[in-house]
Short mmCIF file of C-alpha atoms in Angstrom, two decimals:
data_model
loop_
_atom_site.label_atom_id
_atom_site.label_comp_id
_atom_site.label_asym_id
_atom_site.label_seq_id
_atom_site.Cartn_x
_atom_site.Cartn_y
_atom_site.Cartn_z
CA MET A 77 19.01 19.22 15.51
CA HIS A 78 20.29 22.39 13.55
CA ILE A 79 17.95 23.42 10.86
CA PRO A 80 20.00 25.72 8.44
CA THR A 81 18.43 29.08 7.36
CA ARG A 82 17.57 28.46 3.80
CA PRO A 83 17.58 24.67 3.68
CA THR A 84 18.30 22.47 0.54
CA LEU A 85 15.37 20.17 -0.60
CA LEU A 86 15.95 17.48 -2.87
CA VAL A 87 13.17 15.79 -4.52
CA LEU A 88 13.14 12.63 -6.56
CA ASP A 89 10.76 13.41 -9.26
CA THR A 90 7.96 12.41 -11.26
CA GLU A 91 5.23 13.57 -13.33
CA PRO A 92 3.45 15.82 -12.31
CA PRO A 93 5.59 17.10 -10.06
CA PRO A 94 4.66 18.36 -6.11
CA ARG A 95 3.36 21.43 -5.82
CA LEU A 96 5.15 23.11 -2.93
CA GLY A 97 3.50 26.43 -2.69
CA ARG A 98 4.26 28.00 0.92
CA LEU A 99 7.32 26.64 0.74
CA THR A 100 8.51 28.93 -2.40
CA GLY A 101 11.96 31.24 -1.65
CA ARG A 102 11.84 29.73 1.54
CA VAL A 103 14.03 26.26 0.65
CA ARG A 104 16.35 25.75 -2.19
CA VAL A 105 14.74 23.04 -4.11
CA LEU A 106 17.06 20.79 -6.48
CA ARG A 107 15.01 18.15 -8.39
CA THR A 108 16.65 14.67 -10.25
CA ASP A 109 15.52 11.58 -11.34
CA ALA A 110 16.90 8.20 -10.21
CA ALA A 111 20.24 8.68 -12.36
CA GLY A 112 21.34 11.87 -10.58
CA LEU A 113 20.19 11.15 -7.08
CA ALA A 114 23.38 9.80 -5.69
CA GLY A 115 25.21 12.76 -6.85
CA LEU A 116 22.98 15.13 -5.30
CA LEU A 117 22.08 13.77 -1.83
CA PRO A 118 24.72 15.00 0.10
CA LYS A 119 23.56 18.42 -1.00
CA ALA A 120 20.41 17.84 0.66
CA ASP A 121 19.11 18.92 4.12
CA VAL A 122 15.88 17.03 3.07
CA LEU A 123 14.75 14.60 0.71
CA LEU A 124 11.56 14.10 -0.75
CA ALA A 125 10.90 10.60 -2.56
CA TRP A 126 7.93 11.98 -4.51
CA ASP A 127 8.89 9.00 -6.91
CA PHE A 128 7.67 6.64 -4.17
CA ALA A 129 7.78 3.54 -6.64
CA SER A 130 11.61 4.20 -7.54
CA THR A 131 13.93 2.00 -5.61
CA ALA A 132 16.50 4.84 -6.38
CA VAL A 133 17.00 5.77 -2.58
CA ARG A 134 17.98 2.27 -1.26
CA GLU A 135 20.15 1.97 -4.54
CA ALA A 136 22.29 5.48 -4.16
CA TRP A 137 21.78 5.90 0.01
CA PRO A 138 25.44 3.67 0.62
CA GLY A 139 27.34 6.22 -1.11
CA ASP A 140 30.08 8.55 0.26
CA GLY A 141 29.35 11.83 1.37
CA PRO A 142 26.53 13.28 4.10
CA ARG A 143 23.11 12.64 3.75
CA PRO A 144 19.76 14.29 4.30
CA VAL A 145 18.95 14.44 7.81
CA TRP A 146 14.90 13.83 6.93
CA VAL A 147 13.37 11.32 4.32
CA HIS A 148 9.77 11.65 3.30
CA THR A 149 8.05 9.56 0.82
CA ALA A 150 4.81 10.01 -0.71
CA SER A 151 3.60 6.43 0.35
CA ALA A 152 2.40 4.25 2.92
CA GLY A 153 4.73 1.95 2.47
CA VAL A 154 8.62 2.57 2.73
CA ASP A 155 9.85 -1.03 1.48
CA GLN A 156 10.92 0.61 -1.89
CA LEU A 157 13.60 3.04 0.25
CA MET A 158 15.05 1.06 3.06
CA CYS A 159 18.27 -0.47 3.14
CA PRO A 160 20.39 -1.48 5.69
CA GLU A 161 22.59 2.13 5.82
CA LEU A 162 19.58 4.24 5.86
CA THR A 163 18.16 1.95 8.39
CA ALA A 164 21.04 2.23 10.55
CA SER A 165 21.50 5.81 10.10
CA ASP A 166 20.50 9.07 12.40
CA THR A 167 17.94 10.10 9.14
CA VAL A 168 14.64 10.50 9.93
CA VAL A 169 11.99 8.62 7.96
CA THR A 170 7.94 9.95 7.08
CA ASN A 171 5.47 8.35 5.38
CA ALA A 172 2.20 9.72 4.03
CA ARG A 173 -0.14 8.06 6.52
CA GLY A 174 -3.48 9.72 6.35
CA VAL A 175 -4.22 10.22 2.79
CA PHE A 176 -4.28 6.86 1.55
CA GLU A 177 -6.41 4.88 4.01
CA GLN A 178 -10.14 5.70 3.24
CA PRO A 179 -9.86 5.48 -0.16
CA VAL A 180 -8.22 2.06 -0.15
CA ALA A 181 -11.01 0.79 2.12
CA GLU A 182 -13.43 1.83 -0.42
CA TYR A 183 -11.98 0.17 -2.94
CA VAL A 184 -11.69 -2.72 -0.99
CA ALA A 185 -15.44 -2.71 -0.61
CA ALA A 186 -15.82 -2.00 -4.25
CA LEU A 187 -14.39 -5.11 -5.04
CA VAL A 188 -15.95 -7.45 -2.57
CA LEU A 189 -19.30 -5.95 -3.91
CA ALA A 190 -18.34 -6.24 -7.49
CA VAL A 191 -17.27 -10.36 -6.73
CA ALA A 192 -20.39 -10.89 -4.64
CA LYS A 193 -22.87 -9.45 -7.23
CA ASP A 194 -20.70 -10.68 -10.41
CA LEU A 195 -20.58 -7.12 -11.93
CA PRO A 196 -17.59 -8.16 -14.05
CA GLY A 197 -20.17 -10.93 -15.27
CA THR A 198 -22.74 -8.47 -16.00
CA VAL A 199 -20.29 -6.08 -17.82
CA GLU A 200 -19.49 -9.05 -20.26
CA PHE A 201 -23.09 -9.99 -20.91
CA GLN A 202 -24.10 -6.44 -21.70
CA ARG A 203 -21.08 -6.44 -24.24
CA ARG A 204 -22.26 -9.82 -25.76
CA ARG A 205 -25.67 -8.45 -25.77
CA GLU A 206 -26.82 -11.39 -23.85
CA TRP A 207 -29.90 -11.44 -21.24
CA ARG A 208 -28.22 -13.91 -18.55
CA HIS A 209 -30.12 -14.04 -15.33
CA ARG A 210 -27.79 -15.39 -12.41
CA GLU A 211 -27.95 -15.33 -8.23
CA THR A 212 -25.54 -13.48 -6.59
CA ARG A 213 -23.95 -13.43 -2.89
CA ARG A 214 -25.17 -11.66 0.06
CA VAL A 215 -22.53 -9.84 1.66
CA ALA A 216 -23.80 -8.73 4.76
CA GLY A 217 -23.58 -11.73 7.32
CA THR A 218 -20.44 -13.07 5.67
CA ARG A 219 -16.92 -12.70 7.63
CA ALA A 220 -13.50 -10.77 6.83
CA CYS A 221 -9.81 -11.26 8.16
CA VAL A 222 -8.17 -7.97 7.54
CA VAL A 223 -4.45 -9.00 7.65
CA GLY A 224 -2.77 -5.66 8.65
CA SER A 225 -4.25 -3.50 11.61
CA GLY A 226 -2.79 -0.35 10.81
CA PRO A 227 -4.64 2.88 9.51
CA ILE A 228 -5.61 1.30 6.10
CA GLY A 229 -6.42 -2.12 7.71
CA ARG A 230 -8.52 -0.49 10.41
CA ALA A 231 -10.15 1.46 7.95
CA ILE A 232 -11.22 -1.62 5.52
CA ALA A 233 -12.42 -3.26 8.91
CA ARG A 234 -14.95 -0.31 9.70
CA THR A 235 -16.03 0.17 6.14
CA LEU A 236 -16.54 -3.41 5.51
CA LYS A 237 -18.53 -3.54 9.02
CA ALA A 238 -20.84 -0.92 7.65
CA LEU A 239 -21.89 -3.14 4.79
CA GLY A 240 -22.71 -6.00 7.52
CA VAL A 241 -19.32 -7.79 7.18
CA THR A 242 -17.89 -9.24 10.51
CA PRO A 243 -14.11 -8.50 10.17
CA ALA A 244 -11.68 -9.56 12.38
CA LEU A 245 -8.26 -7.47 12.42
CA VAL A 246 -4.28 -9.45 12.73
CA GLY A 247 -1.88 -7.71 13.43
CA ARG A 248 1.85 -8.12 14.10
CA VAL A 249 0.99 -8.21 18.06
CA PRO A 250 -2.42 -9.02 19.80
CA ARG A 251 -4.14 -6.48 21.74
CA THR A 252 -7.57 -5.30 22.27
CA GLY A 253 -9.51 -5.63 18.94
CA VAL A 254 -6.47 -7.18 17.25
CA HIS A 255 -5.45 -10.59 16.74
CA GLY A 256 -2.17 -11.60 16.71
CA PRO A 257 -0.09 -14.01 13.95
CA ALA A 258 -0.78 -17.33 15.92
CA ASP A 259 -4.78 -16.73 15.07
CA LEU A 260 -4.07 -16.18 11.60
CA ASP A 261 -4.71 -19.70 10.31
CA ARG A 262 -7.89 -20.31 12.17
CA LEU A 263 -9.14 -16.74 11.24
CA ILE A 264 -8.73 -17.43 7.25
CA ALA A 265 -10.08 -20.83 7.62
CA ARG A 266 -13.37 -19.16 8.45
CA ALA A 267 -13.47 -16.10 6.43
CA ASP A 268 -15.27 -15.20 3.26
CA TRP A 269 -13.17 -11.96 2.50
CA VAL A 270 -9.48 -12.41 3.29
CA ILE A 271 -7.94 -9.16 2.98
CA ALA A 272 -3.96 -8.67 2.70
CA ALA A 273 -3.25 -5.15 3.85
CA ALA A 274 0.01 -5.53 5.52
CA PRO A 275 3.46 -3.70 5.26
CA LEU A 276 5.81 -5.76 3.60
CA THR A 277 8.68 -6.92 6.04
CA GLU A 278 10.71 -9.89 6.34
CA ARG A 279 8.04 -11.40 8.01
CA THR A 280 5.26 -10.79 6.11
CA TYR A 281 7.47 -11.57 2.69
CA ARG A 282 5.20 -13.94 0.92
CA MET A 283 2.97 -14.94 3.84
CA PHE A 284 0.55 -15.84 1.81
CA ASP A 285 1.51 -19.20 0.16
CA THR A 286 0.41 -22.49 -0.70
CA ARG A 287 -0.03 -23.81 2.61
CA ARG A 288 -2.22 -20.65 3.32
CA PHE A 289 -4.56 -20.65 0.27
CA GLY A 290 -4.85 -24.40 1.16
CA VAL A 291 -6.15 -23.37 4.30
CA MET A 292 -8.81 -20.89 3.10
CA GLN A 293 -12.41 -22.26 2.40
CA PRO A 294 -13.45 -22.68 -1.46
CA SER A 295 -15.97 -19.87 -1.30
CA ALA A 296 -13.54 -17.62 0.31
CA VAL A 297 -12.13 -14.48 -2.04
CA PHE A 298 -8.45 -12.99 -1.39
CA VAL A 299 -8.08 -9.54 -1.72
CA ASN A 300 -4.17 -7.66 -1.88
CA VAL A 301 -4.14 -4.11 -1.25
CA GLY A 302 -0.81 -4.14 0.42
CA ARG A 303 2.09 -5.10 -1.01
CA GLY A 304 2.47 -7.72 -3.92
CA ASP A 305 5.62 -9.54 -2.50
CA LEU A 306 3.11 -10.26 0.48
CA VAL A 307 1.90 -12.91 -2.02
CA ASP A 308 3.57 -15.93 -3.49
CA GLU A 309 1.86 -14.89 -6.94
CA SER A 310 2.73 -18.88 -8.67
CA ALA A 311 0.41 -19.96 -5.85
CA LEU A 312 -2.25 -17.72 -5.71
CA ALA A 313 -2.36 -18.65 -9.81
CA GLY A 314 -2.25 -22.43 -8.82
CA ALA A 315 -5.09 -21.98 -5.79
CA LEU A 316 -7.68 -20.20 -8.63
CA ARG A 317 -6.71 -22.95 -11.40
CA ASN A 318 -7.33 -25.72 -8.65
CA ARG A 319 -10.61 -24.13 -7.52
CA TRP A 320 -8.89 -24.06 -4.14
CA ILE A 321 -10.49 -20.77 -3.54
CA ALA A 322 -13.44 -18.70 -5.50
CA GLY A 323 -11.79 -15.71 -6.83
CA ALA A 324 -8.84 -13.20 -6.09
CA ALA A 325 -8.64 -9.45 -7.00
CA LEU A 326 -5.00 -7.88 -6.67
CA ASP A 327 -4.30 -4.35 -7.23
CA VAL A 328 -0.43 -4.62 -6.26
CA PHE A 329 2.11 -7.00 -7.61
CA ALA A 330 5.64 -8.14 -7.15
CA ALA A 331 6.73 -6.53 -10.64
CA GLU A 332 4.97 -3.71 -11.47
CA PRO A 333 3.55 -2.88 -14.07
CA LEU A 334 2.42 -6.41 -14.82
CA SER A 335 4.18 -7.67 -17.73
CA ALA A 336 1.78 -8.47 -20.74
CA ASP A 337 3.00 -12.42 -20.68
CA SER A 338 2.13 -12.59 -16.92
CA PRO A 339 -0.19 -15.72 -16.50
CA LEU A 340 -1.78 -13.86 -13.59
CA TRP A 341 -3.90 -12.04 -16.47
CA SER A 342 -5.80 -14.90 -17.33
CA ALA A 343 -5.92 -16.76 -13.94
CA PRO A 344 -9.55 -17.84 -13.61
CA GLY A 345 -11.46 -15.86 -11.15
CA LEU A 346 -8.74 -13.01 -10.93
CA LEU A 347 -9.47 -9.25 -10.98
CA VAL A 348 -6.49 -7.04 -11.92
CA SER A 349 -6.04 -3.60 -11.25
CA PRO A 350 -2.96 -1.27 -11.72
CA HIS A 351 -1.69 -0.28 -7.94
CA MET A 352 -4.92 2.34 -7.84
CA ALA A 353 -6.55 1.47 -4.89
CA GLY A 354 -5.46 4.61 -2.95
CA ASP A 355 -5.37 7.33 -5.78
CA THR A 356 -8.76 9.21 -5.86
CA VAL A 357 -8.91 12.48 -7.97
CA GLY A 358 -6.59 15.07 -6.01
CA TRP A 359 -4.61 12.74 -4.44
CA ARG A 360 -1.32 14.45 -5.60
CA ASP A 361 -2.56 17.28 -4.01
CA GLU A 362 -3.14 16.12 -0.74
CA LEU A 363 0.30 14.64 -0.75
CA GLY A 364 1.69 17.61 -1.66
CA THR A 365 -0.50 19.52 0.95
CA GLN A 366 0.79 17.01 3.72
CA PHE A 367 4.72 17.32 2.84
CA VAL A 368 4.19 21.33 2.88
CA GLU A 369 2.67 20.76 6.52
CA LEU A 370 5.36 18.42 8.03
CA TYR A 371 7.88 20.88 6.63
CA GLU A 372 6.75 23.50 8.54
CA ARG A 373 6.79 21.50 11.47
CA TRP A 374 10.22 20.30 10.83
CA ALA A 375 11.45 24.20 9.76
CA ALA A 376 9.94 25.48 13.07
CA GLY A 377 12.18 22.54 15.38
CA ARG A 378 8.72 20.95 16.19
CA PRO A 379 8.57 16.99 16.36
CA LEU A 380 7.55 15.44 13.30
CA VAL A 381 4.63 13.05 12.71
CA ASN A 382 4.27 9.94 10.67
CA VAL A 383 7.97 8.98 11.40
CA VAL A 384 8.50 5.45 10.58
CA ASP A 385 10.24 2.89 13.17
CA LYS A 386 13.05 2.03 10.46
CA LYS A 387 13.18 -1.59 11.80
CA ARG A 388 9.70 -2.47 11.67
CA GLY A 389 9.26 -0.94 8.42
CA TYR A 390 6.06 1.21 9.55
CA VAL A 391 4.70 4.00 11.67
CA PRO A 392 4.26 2.59 15.29
CA GLY A 393 1.30 2.79 17.52
CA HIS A 394 -1.49 1.04 15.84
#
């Protein structure tokens, strides 16, 4: 791959912008919002999708002219980027694998503990100045089914195991320590906690539907920290209203931000958080540092890491 002496880096920007430190003076940086992306793509050698929630890349990519040889997204998921033209191209796509795994795992553990110990109820009773004694659930000795065997899923399983939970991992392909899709219904039928942490692909789109919620135990709690479209949200709301499952916690949604009139806000037993599971203090600086290190590998002609299999929609090998 030929690398220009002073490559052009195009940043699909959002506030706060990335800190590119060591690249100052070594690269020509162009910044754009979604509206200007299509016009600048032909001028770029590298595209940094810093605004990783935007769908602008997949909308602008099919246009005329040359395209960047490398696209990096500051996120774990790549579903917002991908379009048939990008998938079929020679462009390398990388993601932010390595930044979000442990923060997301900690957030899932916090949700499990919050639900088991009824912390939302405690906060509400304190607000009402009401002394209400309750018995809560023991976490140790329970079972979890973690759907998604990538780095985030594995970190969730490790963290839950430290709490005394017995986790079962489900991935695309069965292998040592990982169950395949054929085992999913059996595992969620016996799980106390069902955790969705899979990438969004054609195979996983709305995999949690009315039938799957019907398979779960009435005492089960469902948690989604993967992608909103892993879940049929209407089916989940119905399962909660009908007490098919005991509760749920969603950090991701099919449409974000969640509209004020969404019925999910008032679904019984549902905790809503605004796509923040992986966002710890300093996370943007970590993302910027990661991209700079990747860029230096690329500029030196060394193989990139975190390379996404564009047809599968994730980094293979896990």
